[in-house]
GROMACS .gro file of C-alpha atoms in nm:
model
  362
    1MET     CA    1   1.758   0.919   0.098
    2SER     CA    2   1.524   1.225   0.059
    3PHE     CA    3   1.347   1.149   0.345
    4ALA     CA    4   1.618   0.993   0.575
    5ASN     CA    5   1.584   1.256   0.852
    6SER     CA    6   1.228   1.368   0.823
    7TYR     CA    7   1.089   1.105   1.079
    8ASN     CA    8   1.323   1.088   1.323
    9GLY     CA    9   1.144   1.174   1.636
   10LYS     CA   10   0.836   1.213   1.499
   11LYS     CA   11   0.534   1.048   1.628
   12VAL     CA   12   0.341   0.906   1.338
   13LEU     CA   13  -0.003   0.735   1.362
   14LEU     CA   14  -0.087   0.474   1.114
   15THR     CA   15  -0.436   0.309   1.057
   16GLY     CA   16  -0.424  -0.009   0.916
   17HIS     CA   17  -0.086  -0.106   1.059
   18THR     CA   18  -0.179  -0.500   1.093
   19GLY     CA   19  -0.202  -0.514   0.708
   20PHE     CA   20   0.038  -0.577   0.457
   21LYS     CA   21   0.136  -0.235   0.357
   22GLY     CA   22   0.088  -0.071   0.727
   23SER     CA   23   0.331  -0.348   0.887
   24TRP     CA   24   0.593  -0.274   0.629
   25MET     CA   25   0.561   0.087   0.681
   26ALA     CA   26   0.551   0.064   1.053
   27ILE     CA   27   0.880  -0.138   1.012
   28TRP     CA   28   1.056   0.134   0.770
   29LEU     CA   29   0.933   0.413   1.000
   30LYS     CA   30   1.070   0.249   1.326
   31SER     CA   31   1.396   0.220   1.160
   32LEU     CA   32   1.400   0.610   1.057
   33GLY     CA   33   1.379   0.679   1.427
   34ALA     CA   34   0.974   0.743   1.419
   35GLU     CA   35   0.785   0.650   1.732
   36VAL     CA   36   0.512   0.441   1.574
   37TYR     CA   37   0.137   0.426   1.682
   38GLY     CA   38  -0.090   0.174   1.512
   39TYR     CA   39  -0.480   0.184   1.480
   40ALA     CA   40  -0.630  -0.156   1.328
   41LEU     CA   41  -0.823  -0.455   1.331
   42ALA     CA   42  -0.677  -0.763   1.419
   43PRO     CA   43  -0.436  -0.932   1.168
   44TYR     CA   44  -0.619  -1.180   0.945
   45SER     CA   45  -0.391  -1.477   0.999
   46ASP     CA   46  -0.099  -1.617   1.225
   47MET     CA   47   0.092  -1.582   0.864
   48ASP     CA   48   0.029  -1.218   0.847
   49ASN     CA   49   0.356  -0.987   0.854
   50PHE     CA   50   0.225  -0.820   1.161
   51VAL     CA   51   0.221  -1.124   1.359
   52THR     CA   52   0.541  -1.312   1.213
   53CYS     CA   53   0.768  -0.989   1.278
   54ASN     CA   54   0.585  -0.965   1.641
   55LEU     CA   55   0.524  -0.577   1.595
   56ALA     CA   56   0.317  -0.554   1.859
   57ALA     CA   57   0.618  -0.550   2.059
   58GLU     CA   58   0.793  -0.302   1.849
   59ILE     CA   59   0.539  -0.039   1.831
   60HIS     CA   60   0.234   0.097   2.009
   61HIS     CA   61  -0.074  -0.095   1.898
   62LYS     CA   62  -0.440  -0.024   1.941
   63GLU     CA   63  -0.680  -0.286   1.813
   64ALA     CA   64  -0.985  -0.118   1.708
   65ASP     CA   65  -1.195  -0.034   1.370
   66VAL     CA   66  -1.184   0.291   1.193
   67ARG     CA   67  -1.547   0.285   1.157
   68ASP     CA   68  -1.581   0.375   1.497
   69GLY     CA   69  -1.504   0.748   1.433
   70GLU     CA   70  -1.534   0.829   1.824
   71SER     CA   71  -1.255   0.584   1.909
   72LEU     CA   72  -1.016   0.709   1.637
   73LYS     CA   73  -1.084   1.053   1.729
   74LYS     CA   74  -0.996   0.949   2.103
   75TYR     CA   75  -0.691   0.767   1.985
   76PHE     CA   76  -0.569   1.054   1.775
   77ASN     CA   77  -0.603   1.305   2.099
   78GLU     CA   78  -0.420   1.067   2.322
   79VAL     CA   79  -0.121   1.021   2.066
   80GLN     CA   80  -0.091   1.389   1.942
   81PRO     CA   81   0.068   1.260   1.623
   82ASP     CA   82   0.280   1.495   1.369
   83ILE     CA   83   0.202   1.284   1.108
   84ALA     CA   84  -0.086   1.020   1.005
   85PHE     CA   85  -0.129   0.762   0.734
   86HIS     CA   86  -0.433   0.604   0.660
   87LEU     CA   87  -0.391   0.275   0.535
   88ALA     CA   88  -0.699   0.077   0.692
   89ALA     CA   89  -0.943  -0.038   0.438
   90GLN     CA   90  -1.125  -0.341   0.283
   91PRO     CA   91  -0.850  -0.404   0.024
   92LEU     CA   92  -0.994  -0.702  -0.203
   93VAL     CA   93  -1.202  -0.677  -0.518
   94LEU     CA   94  -1.364  -1.016  -0.492
   95LEU     CA   95  -1.468  -0.933  -0.121
   96SER     CA   96  -1.619  -0.620  -0.217
   97TYR     CA   97  -1.895  -0.832  -0.417
   98VAL     CA   98  -1.961  -1.056  -0.110
   99ASP     CA   99  -1.955  -0.795   0.102
  100PRO     CA  100  -2.050  -0.426  -0.066
  101VAL     CA  101  -2.170  -0.257   0.231
  102GLY     CA  102  -1.889  -0.343   0.462
  103THR     CA  103  -1.651  -0.250   0.198
  104PHE     CA  104  -1.824   0.105   0.155
  105GLU     CA  105  -1.844   0.140   0.523
  106SER     CA  106  -1.462   0.071   0.563
  107ASN     CA  107  -1.338   0.255   0.262
  108LEU     CA  108  -1.572   0.552   0.264
  109MET     CA  109  -1.650   0.644   0.634
  110GLY     CA  110  -1.284   0.508   0.726
  111ALA     CA  111  -1.179   0.771   0.545
  112VAL     CA  112  -1.416   1.060   0.683
  113ASN     CA  113  -1.349   0.925   1.027
  114PHE     CA  114  -0.945   0.975   0.976
  115PHE     CA  115  -1.017   1.349   0.844
  116GLU     CA  116  -1.218   1.423   1.104
  117ALA     CA  117  -0.971   1.273   1.369
  118VAL     CA  118  -0.732   1.497   1.193
  119ARG     CA  119  -0.964   1.800   1.230
  120ALA     CA  120  -0.974   1.774   1.585
  121THR     CA  121  -0.592   1.718   1.641
  122PRO     CA  122  -0.416   2.044   1.612
  123SER     CA  123  -0.085   1.847   1.665
  124VAL     CA  124  -0.094   1.677   1.295
  125LYS     CA  125   0.110   1.872   1.021
  126VAL     CA  126   0.064   1.598   0.757
  127ALA     CA  127  -0.218   1.334   0.687
  128ILE     CA  128  -0.207   1.099   0.375
  129ASN     CA  129  -0.490   0.867   0.278
  130ILE     CA  130  -0.327   0.547   0.079
  131THR     CA  131  -0.590   0.443  -0.164
  132SER     CA  132  -0.552   0.252  -0.494
  133ASP     CA  133  -0.466   0.264  -0.855
  134LYS     CA  134  -0.815   0.128  -0.886
  135CYS     CA  135  -0.989   0.465  -0.790
  136TYR     CA  136  -0.975   0.563  -1.180
  137ASP     CA  137  -1.258   0.534  -1.411
  138ASN     CA  138  -1.080   0.248  -1.580
  139GLN     CA  139  -1.131   0.265  -1.955
  140GLU     CA  140  -0.868  -0.013  -2.004
  141TRP     CA  141  -0.668   0.224  -2.236
  142VAL     CA  142  -0.315   0.136  -2.318
  143TRP     CA  143  -0.177   0.474  -2.156
  144GLY     CA  144  -0.138   0.529  -1.776
  145TYR     CA  145  -0.400   0.721  -1.585
  146ARG     CA  146  -0.288   1.074  -1.464
  147GLU     CA  147  -0.409   1.240  -1.108
  148ASN     CA  148  -0.629   1.458  -1.298
  149ASP     CA  149  -0.848   1.180  -1.465
  150PRO     CA  150  -1.179   1.098  -1.347
  151MET     CA  151  -1.237   0.889  -1.040
  152GLY     CA  152  -1.454   0.560  -1.098
  153GLY     CA  153  -1.475   0.196  -1.059
  154LYS     CA  154  -1.728  -0.086  -1.167
  155ASP     CA  155  -1.706  -0.295  -0.872
  156PRO     CA  156  -1.771  -0.215  -0.545
  157TYR     CA  157  -1.393  -0.188  -0.425
  158SER     CA  158  -1.271   0.008  -0.713
  159ALA     CA  159  -1.596   0.279  -0.666
  160SER     CA  160  -1.530   0.298  -0.276
  161LYS     CA  161  -1.148   0.421  -0.355
  162GLY     CA  162  -1.261   0.649  -0.614
  163CYS     CA  163  -1.524   0.796  -0.361
  164SER     CA  164  -1.201   0.796  -0.101
  165GLU     CA  165  -1.058   1.004  -0.367
  166LEU     CA  166  -1.350   1.243  -0.359
  167ILE     CA  167  -1.359   1.262   0.001
  168THR     CA  168  -0.999   1.338   0.032
  169ASN     CA  169  -1.022   1.629  -0.217
  170SER     CA  170  -1.342   1.764  -0.045
  171TYR     CA  171  -1.180   1.739   0.305
  172HIS     CA  172  -0.890   1.945   0.103
  173HIS     CA  173  -1.080   2.209   0.001
  174SER     CA  174  -1.327   2.245   0.270
  175PHE     CA  175  -1.115   2.233   0.582
  176PHE     CA  176  -0.734   2.212   0.486
  177SER     CA  177  -0.678   2.461   0.231
  178HIS     CA  178  -0.558   2.772   0.430
  179GLY     CA  179  -0.405   2.856   0.745
  180ASP     CA  180  -0.231   2.651   1.002
  181THR     CA  181  -0.423   2.343   0.913
  182ALA     CA  182  -0.294   2.017   0.816
  183LEU     CA  183  -0.147   1.951   0.482
  184ILE     CA  184  -0.332   1.633   0.324
  185ALA     CA  185  -0.280   1.426   0.025
  186SER     CA  186  -0.353   1.087  -0.133
  187GLY     CA  187  -0.122   0.808  -0.273
  188ARG     CA  188  -0.243   0.568  -0.552
  189ALA     CA  189  -0.034   0.261  -0.581
  190GLY     CA  190  -0.057  -0.045  -0.845
  191ASN     CA  191  -0.062  -0.406  -0.750
  192VAL     CA  192   0.172  -0.440  -0.441
  193ILE     CA  193   0.357  -0.768  -0.403
  194GLY     CA  194   0.585  -0.896  -0.115
  195GLY     CA  195   0.637  -1.122   0.169
  196GLY     CA  196   0.385  -1.126   0.448
  197ASP     CA  197   0.107  -1.057   0.217
  198TRP     CA  198  -0.143  -1.361   0.312
  199ALA     CA  199  -0.470  -1.214   0.203
  200GLU     CA  200  -0.736  -1.452   0.000
  201ASN     CA  201  -0.778  -1.368  -0.376
  202ARG     CA  202  -0.477  -1.245  -0.434
  203ILE     CA  203  -0.226  -1.404  -0.688
  204VAL     CA  204   0.103  -1.447  -0.506
  205PRO     CA  205  -0.044  -1.527  -0.176
  206ASP     CA  206  -0.271  -1.767  -0.369
  207TYR     CA  207   0.032  -1.920  -0.531
  208TYR     CA  208   0.242  -1.983  -0.201
  209ARG     CA  209  -0.087  -2.105  -0.014
  210ALA     CA  210  -0.118  -2.368  -0.307
  211VAL     CA  211   0.273  -2.446  -0.271
  212LYS     CA  212   0.230  -2.486   0.131
  213ALA     CA  213  -0.071  -2.748   0.034
  214GLY     CA  214   0.119  -2.926  -0.229
  215GLN     CA  215  -0.134  -2.811  -0.488
  216LYS     CA  216  -0.125  -2.620  -0.844
  217LEU     CA  217  -0.261  -2.263  -0.831
  218MET     CA  218  -0.594  -2.247  -1.041
  219ILE     CA  219  -0.547  -1.879  -1.227
  220ARG     CA  220  -0.880  -1.720  -1.286
  221ASN     CA  221  -0.782  -1.457  -1.513
  222PRO     CA  222  -0.419  -1.527  -1.679
  223HIS     CA  223  -0.388  -1.246  -1.905
  224ALA     CA  224  -0.498  -0.943  -1.703
  225THR     CA  225  -0.199  -0.686  -1.686
  226ARG     CA  226  -0.131  -0.497  -1.366
  227PRO     CA  227   0.145  -0.273  -1.280
  228TRP     CA  228   0.340  -0.507  -1.016
  229GLN     CA  229   0.563  -0.369  -0.758
  230HIS     CA  230   0.728  -0.463  -0.449
  231VAL     CA  231   0.584  -0.318  -0.140
  232LEU     CA  232   0.874  -0.088  -0.073
  233GLU     CA  233   0.825   0.071  -0.397
  234PRO     CA  234   0.486   0.272  -0.306
  235LEU     CA  235   0.635   0.277   0.048
  236SER     CA  236   0.910   0.495  -0.034
  237GLY     CA  237   0.687   0.700  -0.230
  238TYR     CA  238   0.459   0.774   0.062
  239LEU     CA  239   0.744   0.838   0.259
  240ASN     CA  240   0.880   1.070   0.025
  241LEU     CA  241   0.545   1.246  -0.016
  242GLY     CA  242   0.531   1.286   0.387
  243ALA     CA  243   0.861   1.432   0.419
  244LYS     CA  244   0.787   1.672   0.122
  245LEU     CA  245   0.470   1.787   0.278
  246LEU     CA  246   0.618   1.839   0.625
  247ASN     CA  247   0.940   2.026   0.480
  248GLU     CA  248   0.850   2.204   0.189
  249GLY     CA  249   0.456   2.272   0.263
  250ARG     CA  250   0.145   2.286   0.063
  251LYS     CA  251   0.266   2.264  -0.306
  252PHE     CA  252   0.261   1.892  -0.257
  253THR     CA  253  -0.094   1.834  -0.145
  254GLY     CA  254  -0.321   1.661  -0.386
  255GLY     CA  255  -0.317   1.311  -0.540
  256TRP     CA  256  -0.014   1.125  -0.647
  257ASN     CA  257   0.045   0.787  -0.813
  258PHE     CA  258   0.325   0.582  -0.723
  259GLY     CA  259   0.413   0.276  -0.990
  260PRO     CA  260   0.624   0.085  -1.207
  261GLU     CA  261   0.789   0.222  -1.533
  262ASP     CA  262   0.513   0.231  -1.842
  263THR     CA  263   0.729  -0.085  -1.974
  264SER     CA  264   0.689  -0.292  -1.668
  265ASN     CA  265   0.337  -0.404  -1.691
  266TYR     CA  266   0.317  -0.779  -1.701
  267SER     CA  267   0.016  -1.044  -1.687
  268VAL     CA  268  -0.053  -1.259  -1.409
  269LYS     CA  269   0.086  -1.548  -1.629
  270GLU     CA  270   0.400  -1.371  -1.691
  271LEU     CA  271   0.438  -1.301  -1.306
  272ILE     CA  272   0.355  -1.684  -1.230
  273ASP     CA  273   0.625  -1.796  -1.472
  274LYS     CA  274   0.889  -1.560  -1.347
  275ILE     CA  275   0.835  -1.666  -0.988
  276LEU     CA  276   0.861  -2.028  -1.115
  277LEU     CA  277   1.219  -1.921  -1.268
  278ILE     CA  278   1.335  -1.856  -0.929
  279ASP     CA  279   1.152  -2.098  -0.713
  280SER     CA  280   1.016  -2.433  -0.890
  281THR     CA  281   0.836  -2.573  -0.603
  282GLY     CA  282   0.476  -2.483  -0.725
  283GLY     CA  283   0.301  -2.469  -1.050
  284TYR     CA  284  -0.060  -2.349  -1.192
  285GLU     CA  285  -0.335  -2.395  -1.426
  286THR     CA  286  -0.572  -2.187  -1.619
  287PRO     CA  287  -0.919  -2.356  -1.634
  288GLU     CA  288  -1.203  -2.181  -1.818
  289LEU     CA  289  -1.471  -2.028  -1.600
  290ILE     CA  290  -1.807  -2.024  -1.689
  291GLN     CA  291  -1.884  -1.693  -1.513
  292LYS     CA  292  -1.671  -1.469  -1.270
  293PRO     CA  293  -1.716  -1.120  -1.110
  294HIS     CA  294  -1.560  -0.840  -1.324
  295GLU     CA  295  -1.197  -0.742  -1.284
  296ALA     CA  296  -1.018  -0.515  -1.500
  297ASN     CA  297  -0.776  -0.645  -1.773
  298LEU     CA  298  -0.572  -0.381  -1.798
  299LEU     CA  299  -0.472  -0.078  -1.574
  300LYS     CA  300  -0.168   0.135  -1.566
  301LEU     CA  301  -0.049   0.452  -1.397
  302ASP     CA  302   0.137   0.737  -1.538
  303ILE     CA  303   0.389   0.855  -1.271
  304SER     CA  304   0.510   1.143  -1.441
  305LYS     CA  305   0.389   1.384  -1.166
  306ALA     CA  306   0.595   1.197  -0.895
  307VAL     CA  307   0.901   1.166  -1.073
  308ASN     CA  308   0.925   1.523  -1.175
  309TYR     CA  309   0.790   1.699  -0.854
  310LEU     CA  310   0.866   1.443  -0.579
  311HIS     CA  311   1.182   1.319  -0.745
  312TRP     CA  312   1.071   0.965  -0.666
  313HIS     CA  313   1.112   0.695  -0.912
  314PRO     CA  314   1.094   0.292  -0.885
  315ALA     CA  315   1.419   0.154  -0.791
  316LEU     CA  316   1.358  -0.217  -0.885
  317THR     CA  317   1.330  -0.359  -1.223
  318PHE     CA  318   1.061  -0.670  -1.283
  319ASP     CA  319   1.299  -0.902  -1.216
  320GLU     CA  320   1.398  -0.759  -0.905
  321THR     CA  321   1.056  -0.712  -0.813
  322VAL     CA  322   0.978  -1.081  -0.828
  323GLU     CA  323   1.316  -1.164  -0.665
  324PHE     CA  324   1.267  -0.947  -0.358
  325THR     CA  325   0.897  -1.117  -0.342
  326VAL     CA  326   1.000  -1.466  -0.343
  327ASN     CA  327   1.290  -1.427  -0.118
  328GLY     CA  328   1.010  -1.274   0.124
  329TYR     CA  329   0.788  -1.560   0.092
  330LEU     CA  330   1.074  -1.834   0.161
  331ASP     CA  331   1.154  -1.621   0.465
  332ASP     CA  332   0.787  -1.682   0.585
  333LEU     CA  333   0.793  -2.010   0.483
  334SER     CA  334   1.111  -2.070   0.684
  335GLY     CA  335   0.942  -1.935   0.997
  336LYS     CA  336   1.261  -1.782   1.148
  337ASP     CA  337   1.379  -1.425   1.213
  338ILE     CA  338   1.110  -1.259   1.018
  339LEU     CA  339   1.179  -0.938   1.150
  340GLU     CA  340   1.545  -0.894   1.079
  341LYS     CA  341   1.484  -1.040   0.720
  342ARG     CA  342   1.251  -0.792   0.651
  343LYS     CA  343   1.497  -0.542   0.802
  344ALA     CA  344   1.756  -0.677   0.547
  345GLN     CA  345   1.534  -0.632   0.268
  346ILE     CA  346   1.469  -0.275   0.327
  347GLU     CA  347   1.842  -0.246   0.367
  348LYS     CA  348   1.893  -0.398   0.031
  349TYR     CA  349   1.622  -0.171  -0.114
  350THR     CA  350   1.784   0.131   0.049
  351GLN     CA  351   2.117   0.078  -0.129
  352LYS     CA  352   1.943   0.022  -0.445
  353ALA     CA  353   1.734   0.330  -0.430
  354PHE     CA  354   1.945   0.530  -0.277
  355GLY     CA  355   2.275   0.425  -0.263
  356LYS     CA  356   2.293   0.463   0.136
  357LYS     CA  357   2.274   0.245   0.449
  358ILE     CA  358   2.015   0.302   0.708
  359ALA     CA  359   2.115   0.405   1.067
  360TRP     CA  360   1.883   0.152   1.242
  361SER     CA  361   1.671   0.281   1.539
  362GLN     CA  362   1.685   0.072   1.817
   0.00000   0.00000   0.00000
């Protein structure tokens, strides 16, 4: 594993550690021997990964808002982290139509406050802003977007992520491009799925909520095609990127795409059909909607840069991605030993991706 020893003994600060990706990342970092500090809002529900894994007892946890720049700066100063990952955000397209102001406040000023806290904390060597594949000006091309393609976004969420990337680029050139400053970068991932995600208006959580309620899922956009990937795939990319910056320096700054292979984009309907082959307890319908907010139908990432320069590549096939995801939700629904089951999935993924076992930190 290229980053196996890079985080051992390091102080790593995560914003958004109560969220889906942030909670999984906290588990993985702790397994790598890092001392993990989190700064985030309270979990969304009692089903969230942070709660079911009892991560408040496993890591340093501070409940606060990234929109409060002074509070975030104070926490950075208290922790004096070596590495910081910014995952806190309003992460939902449909919610951004309901609350555009809150979305822009969280996703723009959250990024500004993050980099201001990094600027004020000399201990930080590496800082990475995690954004989204939706940061690109999506023309629904059949080819994948490269890191130097224009930023954009028609809906408030996508626009906010494009802006967050512009903020990262501005801070890099204005404050972090020379001397002994922190090395900064951004990570852009596709549609991430896996156990522990119970957010509203996401296809797999919606499916398993319907399963719990004994109902069929109503799919609003069955033919939308997405770069589905299990949560551990982009996390391995972020951790790899952090290690490269830490160990090899400035040439790894900038934006990086992490997604599945080009041939691994599937529609929403194909994803649910694949889930049903593994777990047939649910079902779905595709009612015609008279009017619905705009969502992209086709979105692909070009991951050539990460493959060639980070030597990162996705480890799971689409079938394995769905299997990992279904097993994660079945673990959630069992309500037993969730943290140990998450560790077991990380172990299985690590064996698949790197051919190595994890030496779990206690």
